[in-house]
Amino acid sequence: MQTWRLDDSAQTIVVAAINNNMAFVAYWGAVLPEHEDVNQLVKAQVRDLTGGMIDQNAPVSLCPVEGNAFSGMPALIASDAMGTALMPRFTLQHACYNKQALELIYNDVDLGLTYKASISLAIDGLWQLSSNLQSVDDIQVHWLAAPVLPVADKTPRALEFGGRWCGEFRLTESSFGPSALVRENRTGRSGHEHFPGLMTASQGANYCQGDVYAWHYGWSGGHKMVAEQLPDGRRQVQFGHVSHSYRGMAKTFSSAKQYVAFSAHGINGVSVPLQKYVREELLPRDLLQKPRPVHYNCWEAIYFDHDVELLQDLASRAASLGAERFVLDDGWFGQRDDDTTALGDWDLDLRKYPQGLTPLIDHIESLGMGFGLWFEPEMVSENSQLYRAHPEWVLGHATQTLGRQQLVLNMALAPVQEYLYDKVNQMLANNAIEYIKWDHNRVLPFADVSQTQAVYNLLARLRSVFPHVEIESCSSGGGRIDYGILQHTQRVWLSDSNDALERLRIQHHAATFLPAIITGSHVGPRCCHTSGRVHSMNFRAWVAAQRHMGMEMDPRELTAAEASQLLSVVKWWKQQRSWLLAADILRLDSGDEAVLAEQHLAANGEQFVVFAGVADSSEQISPRPLPLTGLDAQALYEIDLVNRDELVNLSRGEMAIKVDTLTLSGSYLMNYGVTLPWQFPNAMWVLKGKRL
Ligand code: DGJ
């Protein structure tokens, strides 16, 4: 038997291989003592047999395959050129190991296959795993999972994020049972509907306590997940590119990176390393260091009605509200007067911009703002010069159904790559552009690995030539968010919903995987364009201030009172952003279901801000105390309401917090909580705390 032990401060993973067979994870969970005898452990976890079973349980290995009576779904389904199913019998050839990385290489000489499983530490608390398959001959791979991990028996709850346009990151819960939980996202993007992630949790686990395991598959081309209970009760989780998306025969196949984390301290325990990984490893270092600018995006102000003078006016107004970056959205190119035309014609519309973009950009820069521009490079309108010239560049067949009246370009074609690179390059080279909003507004006709890979390549090429140009991943809002696209982009447009109430919930759940610094959140129009709801400016502004703040309304609609409320939240955000955007978002277990609360705790633990969003009216008449988390129990903290000017006259109790700061221990704040004043629904309490 060979064993390999991997440790970080939160977890231990023990991998074992018996008789050079495919290795399996014998243990994954809370840190084991250093003196644990892992050989004993591997022997100890063997489960009993009884009637109706084969004579030895096939392990839930890193790559379970058919051929040895493994009763679950295999992690590899492949066929040779004749279409015959391949049933490899892999034998260990080589292991490369140190305490934070393990690479195992297996082969099947008869079939000419080599399989590699890689496991390495991504950041303390988070591991990355990937698989790679090489074949001597061309083969077809229908399904290849990243290295498979077992699910701890004590975490029978499966938590997933589903959703829809304007309603991303909806949490759903199910239990493991006789039927597998299988998610096949065939949309060709990470998708509003199926975020590529999963958590399993112990009974009673919540944000702050209990055992929680997290998985995330960093791929933007559509994924498949299998969370399955085997007939003998063991459970496995598989993630990979959605099945049948490797189009055609090839000799090399790789999974994307699968990220996993375990914590004995609740969902926050896995979210902290996940958020930190994006913030500190994926995001270019210089972005973490310089202040993130407040955005102004003109989309919901003007849609396609571009007019230079009006845009200059909007820019001036946005600047006076504190905006620092102006993003010119859809409508500046080709003959794009609505969403039926011109995608692909990435030349400036001279009808709208007779003197080029310079008068607008100059004006924006004179206001001290930077300039950003919208693109949707992967798409083409039927009514476009590009489509008329190159109908053969389209992905999929000619009679396919359009999506938002548009088609998708086959990004894997070299001339398409060159064309798009040249067009974007031209705009970036000839104009002072510091930012791209990179949109993707329809699902693909079919999922295709090479399409996604080609998009990554184009993004990487542009970033290497224009490293100062940041790119935002947008896909009708949050349709393309995952750690694959985040290797090439520096912000995500989380949702097309600027409804503060919706956004409060979406961003709260998205924080499982996403830190504040990359999560765009904008103050929308008074009457939300996607929900018809009207929210106060204070609520809209505080919800945006929870993440990378921006605004997207027509500033001409603002009353003087709204403008001054917005300005004061923007000012507050700018004062805090240097630490706030590097803080961990810790979600709080509110005893009141109407309150969605999170605590942003500074990296050094010296200060925090609690955002307590009142999303509904409460069951009980008086607000319940809100227990905080992550504080030093022995330390004293001074807490203060940031926005006590939002007290309403229906709140009439004599509460110290309404008039003064309070000094309380971390122990009290975590065990009893902060008692906040009564508030109308659709409002936010903002509380700051500092360690004394
Ligand atoms: C969808 C995006 O999510 C919106 O913010 C906007 O950019 C439109 N596309 C433009 O067509």
PDB file of N, CA and C in Angstrom, residues 164-168 170 192 295-303 327 329 437 472 474 476-478 491-507 519-554 557 566 682 684:
ATOM      1  N   ARG A 164     -31.688  32.060 -12.320  1.00  0.00           N
ATOM      2  CA  ARG A 164     -32.230  32.481 -13.611  1.00  0.00           C
ATOM      3  C   ARG A 164     -31.726  33.890 -13.871  1.00  0.00           C
ATOM      4  N   TRP A 165     -32.045  34.400 -15.053  1.00  0.00           N
ATOM      5  CA  TRP A 165     -31.703  35.782 -15.364  1.00  0.00           C
ATOM      6  C   TRP A 165     -32.351  36.689 -14.305  1.00  0.00           C
ATOM      7  N   CYS A 166     -31.622  37.608 -13.801  1.00  0.00           N
ATOM      8  CA  CYS A 166     -32.076  38.531 -12.743  1.00  0.00           C
ATOM      9  C   CYS A 166     -32.394  37.819 -11.421  1.00  0.00           C
ATOM     10  N   GLY A 167     -31.977  36.574 -11.294  1.00  0.00           N
ATOM     11  CA  GLY A 167     -32.231  35.855 -10.038  1.00  0.00           C
ATOM     12  C   GLY A 167     -31.175  34.779  -9.835  1.00  0.00           C
ATOM     13  N   GLU A 168     -29.913  35.191  -9.923  1.00  0.00           N
ATOM     14  CA  GLU A 168     -28.809  34.235  -9.819  1.00  0.00           C
ATOM     15  C   GLU A 168     -28.621  33.786  -8.359  1.00  0.00           C
ATOM     16  N   ARG A 170     -29.526  31.207  -6.345  1.00  0.00           N
ATOM     17  CA  ARG A 170     -30.597  30.797  -5.420  1.00  0.00           C
ATOM     18  C   ARG A 170     -30.186  29.490  -4.765  1.00  0.00           C
ATOM     19  N   HIS A 192     -26.648  31.077 -15.556  1.00  0.00           N
ATOM     20  CA  HIS A 192     -27.439  31.594 -14.435  1.00  0.00           C
ATOM     21  C   HIS A 192     -28.062  30.442 -13.663  1.00  0.00           C
ATOM     22  N   HIS A 295     -17.905  52.937 -10.243  1.00  0.00           N
ATOM     23  CA  HIS A 295     -18.315  52.906 -11.652  1.00  0.00           C
ATOM     24  C   HIS A 295     -19.561  53.749 -11.909  1.00  0.00           C
ATOM     25  N   TYR A 296     -19.626  54.278 -13.103  1.00  0.00           N
ATOM     26  CA  TYR A 296     -20.921  54.721 -13.634  1.00  0.00           C
ATOM     27  C   TYR A 296     -21.106  54.004 -14.970  1.00  0.00           C
ATOM     28  N   ASN A 297     -22.205  53.268 -15.111  1.00  0.00           N
ATOM     29  CA  ASN A 297     -22.507  52.583 -16.371  1.00  0.00           C
ATOM     30  C   ASN A 297     -23.789  53.192 -16.926  1.00  0.00           C
ATOM     31  N   CYS A 298     -23.773  53.542 -18.207  1.00  0.00           N
ATOM     32  CA  CYS A 298     -24.886  54.320 -18.770  1.00  0.00           C
ATOM     33  C   CYS A 298     -26.040  53.458 -19.298  1.00  0.00           C
ATOM     34  N   TRP A 299     -25.931  52.116 -19.188  1.00  0.00           N
ATOM     35  CA  TRP A 299     -26.902  51.237 -19.857  1.00  0.00           C
ATOM     36  C   TRP A 299     -28.348  51.587 -19.502  1.00  0.00           C
ATOM     37  N   GLU A 300     -28.682  51.558 -18.229  1.00  0.00           N
ATOM     38  CA  GLU A 300     -30.092  51.747 -17.866  1.00  0.00           C
ATOM     39  C   GLU A 300     -30.512  53.215 -17.928  1.00  0.00           C
ATOM     40  N   ALA A 301     -29.568  54.089 -18.240  1.00  0.00           N
ATOM     41  CA  ALA A 301     -29.928  55.504 -18.418  1.00  0.00           C
ATOM     42  C   ALA A 301     -30.365  55.776 -19.849  1.00  0.00           C
ATOM     43  N   ILE A 302     -29.644  55.185 -20.815  1.00  0.00           N
ATOM     44  CA  ILE A 302     -29.906  55.585 -22.209  1.00  0.00           C
ATOM     45  C   ILE A 302     -30.115  54.418 -23.168  1.00  0.00           C
ATOM     46  N   TYR A 303     -29.813  53.208 -22.748  1.00  0.00           N
ATOM     47  CA  TYR A 303     -29.845  52.046 -23.641  1.00  0.00           C
ATOM     48  C   TYR A 303     -29.115  52.361 -24.956  1.00  0.00           C
ATOM     49  N   VAL A 327     -18.492  53.847 -17.891  1.00  0.00           N
ATOM     50  CA  VAL A 327     -18.515  52.715 -18.829  1.00  0.00           C
ATOM     51  C   VAL A 327     -19.603  52.953 -19.875  1.00  0.00           C
ATOM     52  N   ASP A 329     -21.813  51.578 -22.526  1.00  0.00           N
ATOM     53  CA  ASP A 329     -22.359  50.236 -22.750  1.00  0.00           C
ATOM     54  C   ASP A 329     -22.745  50.046 -24.217  1.00  0.00           C
ATOM     55  N   LYS A 437     -16.161  45.935 -20.577  1.00  0.00           N
ATOM     56  CA  LYS A 437     -17.252  45.089 -20.088  1.00  0.00           C
ATOM     57  C   LYS A 437     -17.492  44.062 -21.191  1.00  0.00           C
ATOM     58  N   GLU A 472     -14.317  42.966 -17.389  1.00  0.00           N
ATOM     59  CA  GLU A 472     -15.429  42.480 -16.559  1.00  0.00           C
ATOM     60  C   GLU A 472     -16.147  41.364 -17.310  1.00  0.00           C
ATOM     61  N   CYS A 474     -19.410  39.596 -18.086  1.00  0.00           N
ATOM     62  CA  CYS A 474     -20.854  39.798 -17.988  1.00  0.00           C
ATOM     63  C   CYS A 474     -21.474  38.794 -18.949  1.00  0.00           C
ATOM     64  N   SER A 476     -25.419  38.480 -19.742  1.00  0.00           N
ATOM     65  CA  SER A 476     -26.777  38.844 -19.321  1.00  0.00           C
ATOM     66  C   SER A 476     -26.793  38.885 -17.796  1.00  0.00           C
ATOM     67  N   GLY A 477     -25.864  39.582 -17.214  1.00  0.00           N
ATOM     68  CA  GLY A 477     -25.675  39.548 -15.762  1.00  0.00           C
ATOM     69  C   GLY A 477     -24.732  38.402 -15.427  1.00  0.00           C
ATOM     70  N   GLY A 478     -25.174  37.529 -14.517  1.00  0.00           N
ATOM     71  CA  GLY A 478     -24.260  36.536 -13.956  1.00  0.00           C
ATOM     72  C   GLY A 478     -24.225  35.199 -14.660  1.00  0.00           C
ATOM     73  N   ARG A 491     -13.534  41.443 -12.819  1.00  0.00           N
ATOM     74  CA  ARG A 491     -14.775  41.840 -12.147  1.00  0.00           C
ATOM     75  C   ARG A 491     -15.884  40.997 -12.756  1.00  0.00           C
ATOM     76  N   VAL A 492     -16.939  40.769 -12.017  1.00  0.00           N
ATOM     77  CA  VAL A 492     -18.096  40.100 -12.622  1.00  0.00           C
ATOM     78  C   VAL A 492     -19.314  40.978 -12.463  1.00  0.00           C
ATOM     79  N   TRP A 493     -20.145  40.971 -13.498  1.00  0.00           N
ATOM     80  CA  TRP A 493     -21.434  41.656 -13.400  1.00  0.00           C
ATOM     81  C   TRP A 493     -22.407  40.588 -12.897  1.00  0.00           C
ATOM     82  N   LEU A 494     -22.693  40.654 -11.616  1.00  0.00           N
ATOM     83  CA  LEU A 494     -23.332  39.550 -10.909  1.00  0.00           C
ATOM     84  C   LEU A 494     -24.739  39.262 -11.402  1.00  0.00           C
ATOM     85  N   SER A 495     -25.436  40.326 -11.815  1.00  0.00           N
ATOM     86  CA  SER A 495     -26.823  40.133 -12.230  1.00  0.00           C
ATOM     87  C   SER A 495     -27.269  41.359 -13.006  1.00  0.00           C
ATOM     88  N   ASP A 496     -28.219  41.153 -13.901  1.00  0.00           N
ATOM     89  CA  ASP A 496     -28.840  42.305 -14.556  1.00  0.00           C
ATOM     90  C   ASP A 496     -29.873  42.943 -13.638  1.00  0.00           C
ATOM     91  N   SER A 497     -30.124  42.331 -12.492  1.00  0.00           N
ATOM     92  CA  SER A 497     -31.087  42.931 -11.574  1.00  0.00           C
ATOM     93  C   SER A 497     -30.398  43.989 -10.724  1.00  0.00           C
ATOM     94  N   ASN A 498     -30.833  45.216 -10.906  1.00  0.00           N
ATOM     95  CA  ASN A 498     -30.379  46.290 -10.020  1.00  0.00           C
ATOM     96  C   ASN A 498     -31.398  46.532  -8.917  1.00  0.00           C
ATOM     97  N   ASP A 499     -32.331  45.603  -8.765  1.00  0.00           N
ATOM     98  CA  ASP A 499     -33.308  45.702  -7.684  1.00  0.00           C
ATOM     99  C   ASP A 499     -32.557  45.399  -6.381  1.00  0.00           C
ATOM    100  N   ALA A 500     -32.509  46.382  -5.487  1.00  0.00           N
ATOM    101  CA  ALA A 500     -31.654  46.242  -4.298  1.00  0.00           C
ATOM    102  C   ALA A 500     -32.048  45.029  -3.456  1.00  0.00           C
ATOM    103  N   LEU A 501     -33.326  44.729  -3.421  1.00  0.00           N
ATOM    104  CA  LEU A 501     -33.773  43.593  -2.610  1.00  0.00           C
ATOM    105  C   LEU A 501     -33.272  42.275  -3.199  1.00  0.00           C
ATOM    106  N   GLU A 502     -33.425  42.150  -4.524  1.00  0.00           N
ATOM    107  CA  GLU A 502     -32.927  40.950  -5.208  1.00  0.00           C
ATOM    108  C   GLU A 502     -31.414  40.853  -5.061  1.00  0.00           C
ATOM    109  N   ARG A 503     -30.793  41.988  -5.251  1.00  0.00           N
ATOM    110  CA  ARG A 503     -29.336  42.037  -5.249  1.00  0.00           C
ATOM    111  C   ARG A 503     -28.767  41.663  -3.884  1.00  0.00           C
ATOM    112  N   LEU A 504     -29.456  42.128  -2.856  1.00  0.00           N
ATOM    113  CA  LEU A 504     -29.043  41.815  -1.489  1.00  0.00           C
ATOM    114  C   LEU A 504     -28.901  40.302  -1.337  1.00  0.00           C
ATOM    115  N   ARG A 505     -29.912  39.586  -1.827  1.00  0.00           N
ATOM    116  CA  ARG A 505     -29.915  38.137  -1.698  1.00  0.00           C
ATOM    117  C   ARG A 505     -28.897  37.487  -2.636  1.00  0.00           C
ATOM    118  N   ILE A 506     -28.853  37.980  -3.866  1.00  0.00           N
ATOM    119  CA  ILE A 506     -27.938  37.362  -4.849  1.00  0.00           C
ATOM    120  C   ILE A 506     -26.491  37.502  -4.373  1.00  0.00           C
ATOM    121  N   GLN A 507     -26.132  38.710  -3.956  1.00  0.00           N
ATOM    122  CA  GLN A 507     -24.731  38.891  -3.592  1.00  0.00           C
ATOM    123  C   GLN A 507     -24.391  38.201  -2.267  1.00  0.00           C
ATOM    124  N   THR A 519     -16.913  41.777  -7.254  1.00  0.00           N
ATOM    125  CA  THR A 519     -18.356  41.643  -7.462  1.00  0.00           C
ATOM    126  C   THR A 519     -18.982  43.018  -7.693  1.00  0.00           C
ATOM    127  N   GLY A 520     -19.357  43.285  -8.925  1.00  0.00           N
ATOM    128  CA  GLY A 520     -19.958  44.580  -9.240  1.00  0.00           C
ATOM    129  C   GLY A 520     -21.359  44.702  -8.656  1.00  0.00           C
ATOM    130  N   SER A 521     -21.685  45.887  -8.153  1.00  0.00           N
ATOM    131  CA  SER A 521     -23.029  46.125  -7.612  1.00  0.00           C
ATOM    132  C   SER A 521     -23.365  47.592  -7.827  1.00  0.00           C
ATOM    133  N   HIS A 522     -24.451  47.844  -8.538  1.00  0.00           N
ATOM    134  CA  HIS A 522     -24.744  49.228  -8.937  1.00  0.00           C
ATOM    135  C   HIS A 522     -26.042  49.748  -8.334  1.00  0.00           C
ATOM    136  N   VAL A 523     -26.063  51.046  -8.107  1.00  0.00           N
ATOM    137  CA  VAL A 523     -27.292  51.717  -7.693  1.00  0.00           C
ATOM    138  C   VAL A 523     -28.129  51.904  -8.956  1.00  0.00           C
ATOM    139  N   GLY A 524     -29.263  51.246  -9.009  1.00  0.00           N
ATOM    140  CA  GLY A 524     -30.089  51.308 -10.209  1.00  0.00           C
ATOM    141  C   GLY A 524     -31.099  52.438 -10.155  1.00  0.00           C
ATOM    142  N   PRO A 525     -31.950  52.494 -11.177  1.00  0.00           N
ATOM    143  CA  PRO A 525     -32.988  53.525 -11.232  1.00  0.00           C
ATOM    144  C   PRO A 525     -33.962  53.404 -10.048  1.00  0.00           C
ATOM    145  N   ARG A 526     -34.612  54.508  -9.725  1.00  0.00           N
ATOM    146  CA  ARG A 526     -35.559  54.503  -8.592  1.00  0.00           C
ATOM    147  C   ARG A 526     -36.586  53.387  -8.767  1.00  0.00           C
ATOM    148  N   CYS A 527     -37.203  53.352  -9.956  1.00  0.00           N
ATOM    149  CA  CYS A 527     -38.131  52.256 -10.243  1.00  0.00           C
ATOM    150  C   CYS A 527     -37.338  51.233 -11.069  1.00  0.00           C
ATOM    151  N   CYS A 528     -37.073  50.102 -10.460  1.00  0.00           N
ATOM    152  CA  CYS A 528     -36.162  49.125 -11.076  1.00  0.00           C
ATOM    153  C   CYS A 528     -36.696  48.648 -12.437  1.00  0.00           C
ATOM    154  N   HIS A 529     -35.824  48.662 -13.446  1.00  0.00           N
ATOM    155  CA  HIS A 529     -36.247  48.312 -14.806  1.00  0.00           C
ATOM    156  C   HIS A 529     -36.542  46.826 -14.983  1.00  0.00           C
ATOM    157  N   THR A 530     -36.057  45.987 -14.099  1.00  0.00           N
ATOM    158  CA  THR A 530     -36.309  44.553 -14.290  1.00  0.00           C
ATOM    159  C   THR A 530     -37.309  43.983 -13.290  1.00  0.00           C
ATOM    160  N   SER A 531     -37.722  44.773 -12.296  1.00  0.00           N
ATOM    161  CA  SER A 531     -38.712  44.246 -11.336  1.00  0.00           C
ATOM    162  C   SER A 531     -39.887  45.187 -11.152  1.00  0.00           C
ATOM    163  N   GLY A 532     -39.718  46.440 -11.563  1.00  0.00           N
ATOM    164  CA  GLY A 532     -40.786  47.425 -11.384  1.00  0.00           C
ATOM    165  C   GLY A 532     -40.891  47.910  -9.941  1.00  0.00           C
ATOM    166  N   ARG A 533     -40.006  47.419  -9.077  1.00  0.00           N
ATOM    167  CA  ARG A 533     -40.091  47.824  -7.668  1.00  0.00           C
ATOM    168  C   ARG A 533     -39.393  49.152  -7.432  1.00  0.00           C
ATOM    169  N   VAL A 534     -39.883  49.857  -6.433  1.00  0.00           N
ATOM    170  CA  VAL A 534     -39.271  51.143  -6.063  1.00  0.00           C
ATOM    171  C   VAL A 534     -38.626  50.979  -4.689  1.00  0.00           C
ATOM    172  N   HIS A 535     -37.359  51.325  -4.615  1.00  0.00           N
ATOM    173  CA  HIS A 535     -36.667  51.271  -3.323  1.00  0.00           C
ATOM    174  C   HIS A 535     -36.060  52.629  -3.015  1.00  0.00           C
ATOM    175  N   SER A 536     -35.878  52.865  -1.725  1.00  0.00           N
ATOM    176  CA  SER A 536     -35.289  54.152  -1.321  1.00  0.00           C
ATOM    177  C   SER A 536     -33.843  54.229  -1.802  1.00  0.00           C
ATOM    178  N   MET A 537     -33.350  55.441  -1.947  1.00  0.00           N
ATOM    179  CA  MET A 537     -31.949  55.610  -2.347  1.00  0.00           C
ATOM    180  C   MET A 537     -31.018  55.023  -1.302  1.00  0.00           C
ATOM    181  N   ASN A 538     -31.350  55.210  -0.012  1.00  0.00           N
ATOM    182  CA  ASN A 538     -30.444  54.676   1.010  1.00  0.00           C
ATOM    183  C   ASN A 538     -30.276  53.167   0.853  1.00  0.00           C
ATOM    184  N   PHE A 539     -31.379  52.476   0.664  1.00  0.00           N
ATOM    185  CA  PHE A 539     -31.299  51.019   0.542  1.00  0.00           C
ATOM    186  C   PHE A 539     -30.480  50.640  -0.689  1.00  0.00           C
ATOM    187  N   ARG A 540     -30.772  51.290  -1.811  1.00  0.00           N
ATOM    188  CA  ARG A 540     -30.048  50.974  -3.047  1.00  0.00           C
ATOM    189  C   ARG A 540     -28.547  51.235  -2.881  1.00  0.00           C
ATOM    190  N   ALA A 541     -28.242  52.350  -2.243  1.00  0.00           N
ATOM    191  CA  ALA A 541     -26.830  52.731  -2.134  1.00  0.00           C
ATOM    192  C   ALA A 541     -26.079  51.793  -1.183  1.00  0.00           C
ATOM    193  N   TRP A 542     -26.699  51.420  -0.068  1.00  0.00           N
ATOM    194  CA  TRP A 542     -25.983  50.540   0.870  1.00  0.00           C
ATOM    195  C   TRP A 542     -25.793  49.144   0.285  1.00  0.00           C
ATOM    196  N   VAL A 543     -26.778  48.686  -0.468  1.00  0.00           N
ATOM    197  CA  VAL A 543     -26.615  47.360  -1.081  1.00  0.00           C
ATOM    198  C   VAL A 543     -25.434  47.395  -2.060  1.00  0.00           C
ATOM    199  N   ALA A 544     -25.330  48.464  -2.847  1.00  0.00           N
ATOM    200  CA  ALA A 544     -24.195  48.571  -3.773  1.00  0.00           C
ATOM    201  C   ALA A 544     -22.880  48.712  -3.004  1.00  0.00           C
ATOM    202  N   ALA A 545     -22.940  49.376  -1.853  1.00  0.00           N
ATOM    203  CA  ALA A 545     -21.713  49.601  -1.069  1.00  0.00           C
ATOM    204  C   ALA A 545     -21.192  48.315  -0.429  1.00  0.00           C
ATOM    205  N   GLN A 546     -21.962  47.254  -0.486  1.00  0.00           N
ATOM    206  CA  GLN A 546     -21.476  45.980   0.063  1.00  0.00           C
ATOM    207  C   GLN A 546     -20.430  45.336  -0.855  1.00  0.00           C
ATOM    208  N   ARG A 547     -20.361  45.778  -2.088  1.00  0.00           N
ATOM    209  CA  ARG A 547     -19.459  45.123  -3.045  1.00  0.00           C
ATOM    210  C   ARG A 547     -18.687  46.209  -3.810  1.00  0.00           C
ATOM    211  N   HIS A 548     -18.223  45.896  -5.047  1.00  0.00           N
ATOM    212  CA  HIS A 548     -17.540  46.927  -5.832  1.00  0.00           C
ATOM    213  C   HIS A 548     -18.603  47.880  -6.357  1.00  0.00           C
ATOM    214  N   MET A 549     -18.612  49.064  -5.773  1.00  0.00           N
ATOM    215  CA  MET A 549     -19.763  49.957  -5.926  1.00  0.00           C
ATOM    216  C   MET A 549     -19.801  50.667  -7.289  1.00  0.00           C
ATOM    217  N   GLY A 550     -21.003  50.864  -7.768  1.00  0.00           N
ATOM    218  CA  GLY A 550     -21.185  51.631  -8.987  1.00  0.00           C
ATOM    219  C   GLY A 550     -22.596  52.169  -9.044  1.00  0.00           C
ATOM    220  N   MET A 551     -22.902  52.879 -10.113  1.00  0.00           N
ATOM    221  CA  MET A 551     -24.267  53.372 -10.312  1.00  0.00           C
ATOM    222  C   MET A 551     -24.648  53.211 -11.776  1.00  0.00           C
ATOM    223  N   GLU A 552     -25.925  53.108 -12.017  1.00  0.00           N
ATOM    224  CA  GLU A 552     -26.353  52.794 -13.376  1.00  0.00           C
ATOM    225  C   GLU A 552     -27.649  53.505 -13.739  1.00  0.00           C
ATOM    226  N   MET A 553     -28.110  54.386 -12.864  1.00  0.00           N
ATOM    227  CA  MET A 553     -29.383  55.059 -13.171  1.00  0.00           C
ATOM    228  C   MET A 553     -29.108  56.317 -14.006  1.00  0.00           C
ATOM    229  N   ASP A 554     -30.177  56.941 -14.480  1.00  0.00           N
ATOM    230  CA  ASP A 554     -30.026  58.239 -15.132  1.00  0.00           C
ATOM    231  C   ASP A 554     -29.955  59.273 -14.016  1.00  0.00           C
ATOM    232  N   GLU A 557     -32.716  61.751 -12.959  1.00  0.00           N
ATOM    233  CA  GLU A 557     -33.956  61.435 -12.240  1.00  0.00           C
ATOM    234  C   GLU A 557     -33.828  61.702 -10.736  1.00  0.00           C
ATOM    235  N   LEU A 566     -26.960  59.487  -1.887  1.00  0.00           N
ATOM    236  CA  LEU A 566     -26.041  58.660  -2.672  1.00  0.00           C
ATOM    237  C   LEU A 566     -24.600  59.124  -2.469  1.00  0.00           C
ATOM    238  N   ASN A 682     -36.890  46.482   3.562  1.00  0.00           N
ATOM    239  CA  ASN A 682     -36.157  47.078   2.444  1.00  0.00           C
ATOM    240  C   ASN A 682     -35.324  48.269   2.884  1.00  0.00           C
ATOM    241  N   MET A 684     -31.356  48.963   5.212  1.00  0.00           N
ATOM    242  CA  MET A 684     -30.110  48.310   5.644  1.00  0.00           C
ATOM    243  C   MET A 684     -29.579  49.031   6.869  1.00  0.00           C
TER     244      MET A 684
END
